[in-house]
mmCIF file of C-alpha atoms in Angstrom:
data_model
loop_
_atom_site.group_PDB
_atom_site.id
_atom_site.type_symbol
_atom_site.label_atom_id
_atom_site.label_comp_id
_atom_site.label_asym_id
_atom_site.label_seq_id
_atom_site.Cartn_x
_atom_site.Cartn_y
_atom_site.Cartn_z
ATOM 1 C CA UNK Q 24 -10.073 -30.360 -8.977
ATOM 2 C CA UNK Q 25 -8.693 -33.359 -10.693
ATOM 3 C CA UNK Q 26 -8.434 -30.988 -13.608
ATOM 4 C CA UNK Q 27 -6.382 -29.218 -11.809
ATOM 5 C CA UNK Q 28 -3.873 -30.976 -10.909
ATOM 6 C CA UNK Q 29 -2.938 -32.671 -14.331
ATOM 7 C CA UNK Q 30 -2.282 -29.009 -15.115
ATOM 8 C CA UNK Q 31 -0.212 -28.451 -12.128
ATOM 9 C CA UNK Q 32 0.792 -31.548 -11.272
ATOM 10 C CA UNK Q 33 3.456 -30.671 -8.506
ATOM 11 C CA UNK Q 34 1.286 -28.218 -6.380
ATOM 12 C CA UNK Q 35 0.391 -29.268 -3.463
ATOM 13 C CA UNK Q 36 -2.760 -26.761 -3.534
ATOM 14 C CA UNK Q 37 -2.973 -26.745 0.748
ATOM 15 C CA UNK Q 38 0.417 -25.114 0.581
ATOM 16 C CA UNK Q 39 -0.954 -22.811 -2.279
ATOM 17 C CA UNK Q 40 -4.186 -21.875 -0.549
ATOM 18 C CA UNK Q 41 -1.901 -21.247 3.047
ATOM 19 C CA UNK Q 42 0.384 -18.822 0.778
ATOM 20 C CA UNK Q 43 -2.244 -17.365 -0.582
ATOM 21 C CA UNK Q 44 -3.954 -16.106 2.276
ATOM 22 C CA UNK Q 45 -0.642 -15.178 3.727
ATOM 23 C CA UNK Q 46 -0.523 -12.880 0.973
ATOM 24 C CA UNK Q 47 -3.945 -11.565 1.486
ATOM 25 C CA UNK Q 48 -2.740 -11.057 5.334
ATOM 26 C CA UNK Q 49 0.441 -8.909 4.762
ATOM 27 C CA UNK Q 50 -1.038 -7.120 1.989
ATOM 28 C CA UNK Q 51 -4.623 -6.272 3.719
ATOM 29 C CA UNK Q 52 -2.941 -5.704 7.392
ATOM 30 C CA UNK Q 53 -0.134 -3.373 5.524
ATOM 31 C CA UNK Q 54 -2.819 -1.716 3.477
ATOM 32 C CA UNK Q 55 -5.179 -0.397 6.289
ATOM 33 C CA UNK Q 56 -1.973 0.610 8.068
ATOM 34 C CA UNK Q 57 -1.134 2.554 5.269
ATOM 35 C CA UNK Q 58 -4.170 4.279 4.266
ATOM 36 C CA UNK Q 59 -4.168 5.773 7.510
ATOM 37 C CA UNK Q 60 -0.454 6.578 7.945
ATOM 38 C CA UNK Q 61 -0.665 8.162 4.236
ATOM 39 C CA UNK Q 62 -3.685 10.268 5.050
ATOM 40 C CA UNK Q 63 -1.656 11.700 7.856
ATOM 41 C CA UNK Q 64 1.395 12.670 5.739
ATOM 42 C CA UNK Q 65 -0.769 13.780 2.850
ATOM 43 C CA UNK Q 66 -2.170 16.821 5.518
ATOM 44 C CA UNK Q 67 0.933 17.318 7.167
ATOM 45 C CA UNK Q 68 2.513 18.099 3.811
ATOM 46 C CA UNK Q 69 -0.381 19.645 2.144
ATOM 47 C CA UNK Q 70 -1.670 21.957 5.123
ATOM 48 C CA UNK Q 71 2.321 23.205 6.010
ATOM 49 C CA UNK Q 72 3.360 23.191 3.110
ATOM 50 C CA UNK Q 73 4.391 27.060 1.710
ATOM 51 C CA UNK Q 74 3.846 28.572 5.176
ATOM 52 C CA UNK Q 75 5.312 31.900 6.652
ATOM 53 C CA UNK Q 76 5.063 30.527 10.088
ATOM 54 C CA UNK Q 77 8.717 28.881 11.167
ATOM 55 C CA UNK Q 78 7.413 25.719 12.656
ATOM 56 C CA UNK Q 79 5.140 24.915 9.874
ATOM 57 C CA UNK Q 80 8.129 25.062 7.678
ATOM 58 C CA UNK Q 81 10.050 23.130 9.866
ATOM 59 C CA UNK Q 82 7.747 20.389 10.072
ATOM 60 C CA UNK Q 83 6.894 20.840 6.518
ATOM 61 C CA UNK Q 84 10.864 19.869 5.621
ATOM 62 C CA UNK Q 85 11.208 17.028 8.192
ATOM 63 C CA UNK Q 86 7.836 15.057 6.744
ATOM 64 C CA UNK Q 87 9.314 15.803 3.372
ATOM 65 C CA UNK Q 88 12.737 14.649 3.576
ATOM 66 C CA UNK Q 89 11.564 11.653 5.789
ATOM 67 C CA UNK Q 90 9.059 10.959 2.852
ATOM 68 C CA UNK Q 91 11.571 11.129 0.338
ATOM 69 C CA UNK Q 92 14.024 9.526 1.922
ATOM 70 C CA UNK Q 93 11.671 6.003 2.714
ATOM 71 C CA UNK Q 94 10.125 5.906 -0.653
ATOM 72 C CA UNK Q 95 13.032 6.164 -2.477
ATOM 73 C CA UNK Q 96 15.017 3.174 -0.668
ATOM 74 C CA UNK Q 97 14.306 -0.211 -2.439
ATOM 75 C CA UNK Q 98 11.939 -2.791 -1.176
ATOM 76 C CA UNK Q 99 14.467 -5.631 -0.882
ATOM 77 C CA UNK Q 100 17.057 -3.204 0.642
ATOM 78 C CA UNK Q 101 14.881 -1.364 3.489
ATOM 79 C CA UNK Q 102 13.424 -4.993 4.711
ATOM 80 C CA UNK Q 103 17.321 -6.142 5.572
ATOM 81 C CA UNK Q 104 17.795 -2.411 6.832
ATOM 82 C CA UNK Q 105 14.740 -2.763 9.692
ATOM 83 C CA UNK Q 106 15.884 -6.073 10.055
ATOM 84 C CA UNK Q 107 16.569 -5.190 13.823
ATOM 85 C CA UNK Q 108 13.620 -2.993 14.247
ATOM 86 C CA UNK Q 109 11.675 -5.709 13.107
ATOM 87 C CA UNK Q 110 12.952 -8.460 15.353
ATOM 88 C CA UNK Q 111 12.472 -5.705 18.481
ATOM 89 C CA UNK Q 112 8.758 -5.523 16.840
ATOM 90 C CA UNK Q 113 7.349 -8.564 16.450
ATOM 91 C CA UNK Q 114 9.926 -10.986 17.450
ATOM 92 C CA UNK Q 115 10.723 -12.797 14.445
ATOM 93 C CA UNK Q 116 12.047 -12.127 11.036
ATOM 94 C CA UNK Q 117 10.620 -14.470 9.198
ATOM 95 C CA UNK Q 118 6.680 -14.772 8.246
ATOM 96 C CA UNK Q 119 3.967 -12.678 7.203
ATOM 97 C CA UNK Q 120 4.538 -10.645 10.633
ATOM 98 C CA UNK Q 121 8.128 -10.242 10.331
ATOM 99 C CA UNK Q 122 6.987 -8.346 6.632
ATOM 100 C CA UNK Q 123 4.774 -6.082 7.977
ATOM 101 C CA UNK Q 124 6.871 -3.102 9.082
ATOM 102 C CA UNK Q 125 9.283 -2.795 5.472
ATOM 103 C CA UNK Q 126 5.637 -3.012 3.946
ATOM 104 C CA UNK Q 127 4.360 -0.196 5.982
ATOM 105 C CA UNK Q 128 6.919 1.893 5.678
ATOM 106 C CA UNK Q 129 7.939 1.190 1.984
ATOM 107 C CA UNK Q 130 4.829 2.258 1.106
ATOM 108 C CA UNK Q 131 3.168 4.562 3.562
ATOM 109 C CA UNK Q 132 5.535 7.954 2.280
ATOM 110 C CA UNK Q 133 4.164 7.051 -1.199
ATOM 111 C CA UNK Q 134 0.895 7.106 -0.697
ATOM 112 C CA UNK Q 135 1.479 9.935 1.081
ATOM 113 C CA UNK Q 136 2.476 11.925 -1.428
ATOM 114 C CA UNK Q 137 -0.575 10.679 -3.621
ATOM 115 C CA UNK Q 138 -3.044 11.945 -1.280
ATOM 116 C CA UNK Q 139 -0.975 15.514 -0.485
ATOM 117 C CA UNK Q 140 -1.733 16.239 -4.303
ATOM 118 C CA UNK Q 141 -5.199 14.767 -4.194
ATOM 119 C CA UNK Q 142 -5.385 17.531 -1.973
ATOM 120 C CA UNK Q 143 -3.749 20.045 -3.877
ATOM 121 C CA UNK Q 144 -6.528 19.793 -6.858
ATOM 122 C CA UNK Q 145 -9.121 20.643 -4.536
ATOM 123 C CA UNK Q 146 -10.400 23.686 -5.855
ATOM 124 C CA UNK Q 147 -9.278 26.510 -3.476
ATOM 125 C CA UNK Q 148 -12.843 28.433 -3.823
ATOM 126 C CA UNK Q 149 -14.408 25.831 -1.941
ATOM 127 C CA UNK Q 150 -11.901 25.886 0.904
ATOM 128 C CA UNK Q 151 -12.267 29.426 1.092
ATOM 129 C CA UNK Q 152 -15.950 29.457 1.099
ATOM 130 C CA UNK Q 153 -16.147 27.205 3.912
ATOM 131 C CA UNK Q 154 -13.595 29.393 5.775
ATOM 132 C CA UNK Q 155 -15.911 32.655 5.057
ATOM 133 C CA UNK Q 156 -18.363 30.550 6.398
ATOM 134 C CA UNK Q 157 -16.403 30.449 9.635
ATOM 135 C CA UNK Q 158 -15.348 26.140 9.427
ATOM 136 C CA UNK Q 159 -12.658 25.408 11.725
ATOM 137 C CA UNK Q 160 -9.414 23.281 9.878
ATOM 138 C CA UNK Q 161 -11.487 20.186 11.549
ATOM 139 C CA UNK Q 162 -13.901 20.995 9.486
ATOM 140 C CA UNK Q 163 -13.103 21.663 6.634
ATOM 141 C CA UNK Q 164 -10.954 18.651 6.983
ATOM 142 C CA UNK Q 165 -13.669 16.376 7.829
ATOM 143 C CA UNK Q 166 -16.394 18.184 5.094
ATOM 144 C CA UNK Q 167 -14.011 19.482 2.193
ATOM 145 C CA UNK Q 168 -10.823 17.996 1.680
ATOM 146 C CA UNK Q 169 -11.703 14.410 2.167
ATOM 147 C CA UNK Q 170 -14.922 14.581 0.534
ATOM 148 C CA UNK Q 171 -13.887 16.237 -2.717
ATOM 149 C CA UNK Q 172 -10.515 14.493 -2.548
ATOM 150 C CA UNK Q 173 -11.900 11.301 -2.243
ATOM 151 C CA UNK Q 174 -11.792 9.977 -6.223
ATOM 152 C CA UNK Q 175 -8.001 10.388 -6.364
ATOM 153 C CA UNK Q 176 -7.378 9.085 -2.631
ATOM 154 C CA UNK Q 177 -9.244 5.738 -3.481
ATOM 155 C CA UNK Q 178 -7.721 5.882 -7.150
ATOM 156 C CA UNK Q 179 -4.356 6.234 -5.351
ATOM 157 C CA UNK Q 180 -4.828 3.405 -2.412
ATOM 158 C CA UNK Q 181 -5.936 1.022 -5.280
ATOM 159 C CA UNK Q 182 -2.162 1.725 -7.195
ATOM 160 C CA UNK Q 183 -0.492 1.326 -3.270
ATOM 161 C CA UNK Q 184 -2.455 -1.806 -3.158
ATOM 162 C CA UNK Q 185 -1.456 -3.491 -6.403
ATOM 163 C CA UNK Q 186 2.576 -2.061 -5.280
ATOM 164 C CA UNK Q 187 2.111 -3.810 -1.898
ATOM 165 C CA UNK Q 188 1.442 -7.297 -3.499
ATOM 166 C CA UNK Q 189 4.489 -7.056 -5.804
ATOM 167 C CA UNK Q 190 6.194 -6.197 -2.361
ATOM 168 C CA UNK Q 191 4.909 -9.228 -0.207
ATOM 169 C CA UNK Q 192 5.729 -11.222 -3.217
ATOM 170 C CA UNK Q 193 9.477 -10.236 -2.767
ATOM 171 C CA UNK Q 194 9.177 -10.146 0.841
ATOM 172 C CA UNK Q 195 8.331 -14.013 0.410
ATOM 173 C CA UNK Q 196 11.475 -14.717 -1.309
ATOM 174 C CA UNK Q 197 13.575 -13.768 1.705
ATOM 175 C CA UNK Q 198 11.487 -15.905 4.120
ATOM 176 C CA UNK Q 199 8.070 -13.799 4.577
ATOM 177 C CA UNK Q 200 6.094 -16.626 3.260
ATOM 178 C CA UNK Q 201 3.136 -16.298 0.908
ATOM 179 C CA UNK Q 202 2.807 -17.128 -3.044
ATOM 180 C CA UNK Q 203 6.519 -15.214 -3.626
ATOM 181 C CA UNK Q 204 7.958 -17.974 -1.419
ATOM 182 C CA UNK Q 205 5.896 -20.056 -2.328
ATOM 183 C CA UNK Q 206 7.070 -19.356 -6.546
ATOM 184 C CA UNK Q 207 11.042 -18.837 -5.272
ATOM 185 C CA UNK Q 208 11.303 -22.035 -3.162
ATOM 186 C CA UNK Q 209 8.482 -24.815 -4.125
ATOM 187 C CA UNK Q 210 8.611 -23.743 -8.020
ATOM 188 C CA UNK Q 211 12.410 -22.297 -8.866
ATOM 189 C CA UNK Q 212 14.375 -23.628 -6.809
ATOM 190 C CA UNK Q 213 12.811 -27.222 -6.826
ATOM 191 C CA UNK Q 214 12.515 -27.143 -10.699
ATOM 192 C CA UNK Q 215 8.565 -27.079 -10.588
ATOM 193 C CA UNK Q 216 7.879 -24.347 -13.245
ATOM 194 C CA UNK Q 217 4.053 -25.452 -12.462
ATOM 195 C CA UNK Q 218 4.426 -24.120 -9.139
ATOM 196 C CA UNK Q 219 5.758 -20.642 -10.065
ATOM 197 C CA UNK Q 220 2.739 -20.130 -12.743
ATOM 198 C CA UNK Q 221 0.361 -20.892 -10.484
ATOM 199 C CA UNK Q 222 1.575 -18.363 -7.721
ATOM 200 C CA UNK Q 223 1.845 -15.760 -10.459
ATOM 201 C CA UNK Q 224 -1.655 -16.215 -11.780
ATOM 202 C CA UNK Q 225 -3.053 -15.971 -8.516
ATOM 203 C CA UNK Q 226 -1.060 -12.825 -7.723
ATOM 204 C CA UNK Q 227 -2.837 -11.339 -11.072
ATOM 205 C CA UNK Q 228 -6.373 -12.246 -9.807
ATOM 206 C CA UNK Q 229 -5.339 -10.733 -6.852
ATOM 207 C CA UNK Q 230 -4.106 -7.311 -8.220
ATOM 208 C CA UNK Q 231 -6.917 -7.706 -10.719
ATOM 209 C CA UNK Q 232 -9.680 -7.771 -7.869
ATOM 210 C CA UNK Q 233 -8.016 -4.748 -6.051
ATOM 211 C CA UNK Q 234 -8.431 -2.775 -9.600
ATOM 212 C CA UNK Q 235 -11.844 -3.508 -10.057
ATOM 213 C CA UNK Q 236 -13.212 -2.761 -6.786
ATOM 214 C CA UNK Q 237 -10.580 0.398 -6.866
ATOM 215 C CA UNK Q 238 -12.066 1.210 -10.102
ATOM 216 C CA UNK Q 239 -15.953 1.010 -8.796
ATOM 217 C CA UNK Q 240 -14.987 3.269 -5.866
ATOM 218 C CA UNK Q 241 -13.811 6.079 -7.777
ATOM 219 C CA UNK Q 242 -16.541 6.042 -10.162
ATOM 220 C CA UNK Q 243 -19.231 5.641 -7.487
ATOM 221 C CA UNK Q 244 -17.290 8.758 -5.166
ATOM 222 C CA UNK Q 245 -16.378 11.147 -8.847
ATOM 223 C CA UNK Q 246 -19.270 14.029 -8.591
ATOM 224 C CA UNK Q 247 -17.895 15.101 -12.242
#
């Protein structure tokens, strides 16, 4: 510890270990959010998508524009736009709460659209095979898609993860808390260089944890 701080001699590391598992907070809470939410759009797009039938074209087009639309706004912009959605949420607009919703719905669409082609390289045989053998879409759902999907969906949650960390991090700068506030306002802004490289080096442990364990899932799940 003492070696510690004569490296960093300005951190108070209390403050550092509260950021820090602010961080972990609006990164884990937005992450299981999004998992789910992006499983969701992956089907919608992937099982409406080139339909005859009117409504599952319809719906097709809505999910993809509102996809498109979300993921394409930037981070730092869409927070100030649900500014008012997010007060009406969780009463605030400041904290690791108040970050939540942008980080949701920043990065659920993408994610999305990673697990609607995870989807697509499922090899069609298979799906048809376990139609022939009369699965409903629950099913085949539940014991085809997923399954043999699964490599690129937990290759693809790993990549959302690592985005979502760079997006709390910026999040913190405009009051969210966590190591980006923590770099923006104890380390620039206070002249404590010290500071800011210690927040950033514990951001890269962080993103370098969620690629290992990303990495072990997809090997462990890849029947190739």
């Amino acid at each position: 510890m003492n070696k510690l701080q004569e490296l960093f001699p300005n951190v108070d590391f209390q403050i550092m270990w509260t950021a820090t598992q602010e961080t972990l907070y609006m990164t884990l809470i937005s992450l299981f959010a999004v998992f789910l939410l992006g499983i969701v759009l992956g089907l919608l797009l992937f099982l409406t998508n080139n339909k005859k039938h009117a409504g599952a074209r319809i719906l097709y087009w809505i999910t993809a524009i509102l996809v498109n639309v979300f993921r394409s706004i930037p981070f730092i912009i869409l927070i100030v736009l649900l500014l008012p959605m997010t007060k009406s949420l969780v009463g605030t607009v400041i904290g690791p709460k108040a970050a939540l919703p942008a980080l949701i719905i920043s990065a659920a669409p993408f994610y999305g659209r990673m697990v609607e082609i995870a989807f697509r390289e499922v090899d069609k045989g298979v799906i048809e095979a376990a139609k022939s053998m009369g699965a409903n879409m629950f099913t085949i759902i539940g014991k085809v898609l997923i399954p043999e999907a699964l490599p690129a969906i937990i290759s693809g949650i790993t990549v959302t993860a690592i985005s979502l960390v760079g997006f709390t991090a910026m999040a913190g700068v405009i009051g969210a808390g966590g190591l980006g506030n923590a770099a923006y306002l104890e380390g620039f802004q206070r002249g404590q260089p010290d500071v800011t490289v210690l927040s950033t080096i514990i951001i890269l442990i962080i993103v370098f944890i969620f690629q290992f364990i990303g990495d072990f899932l997809t090997k462990r799940t890849d029947k190739r």
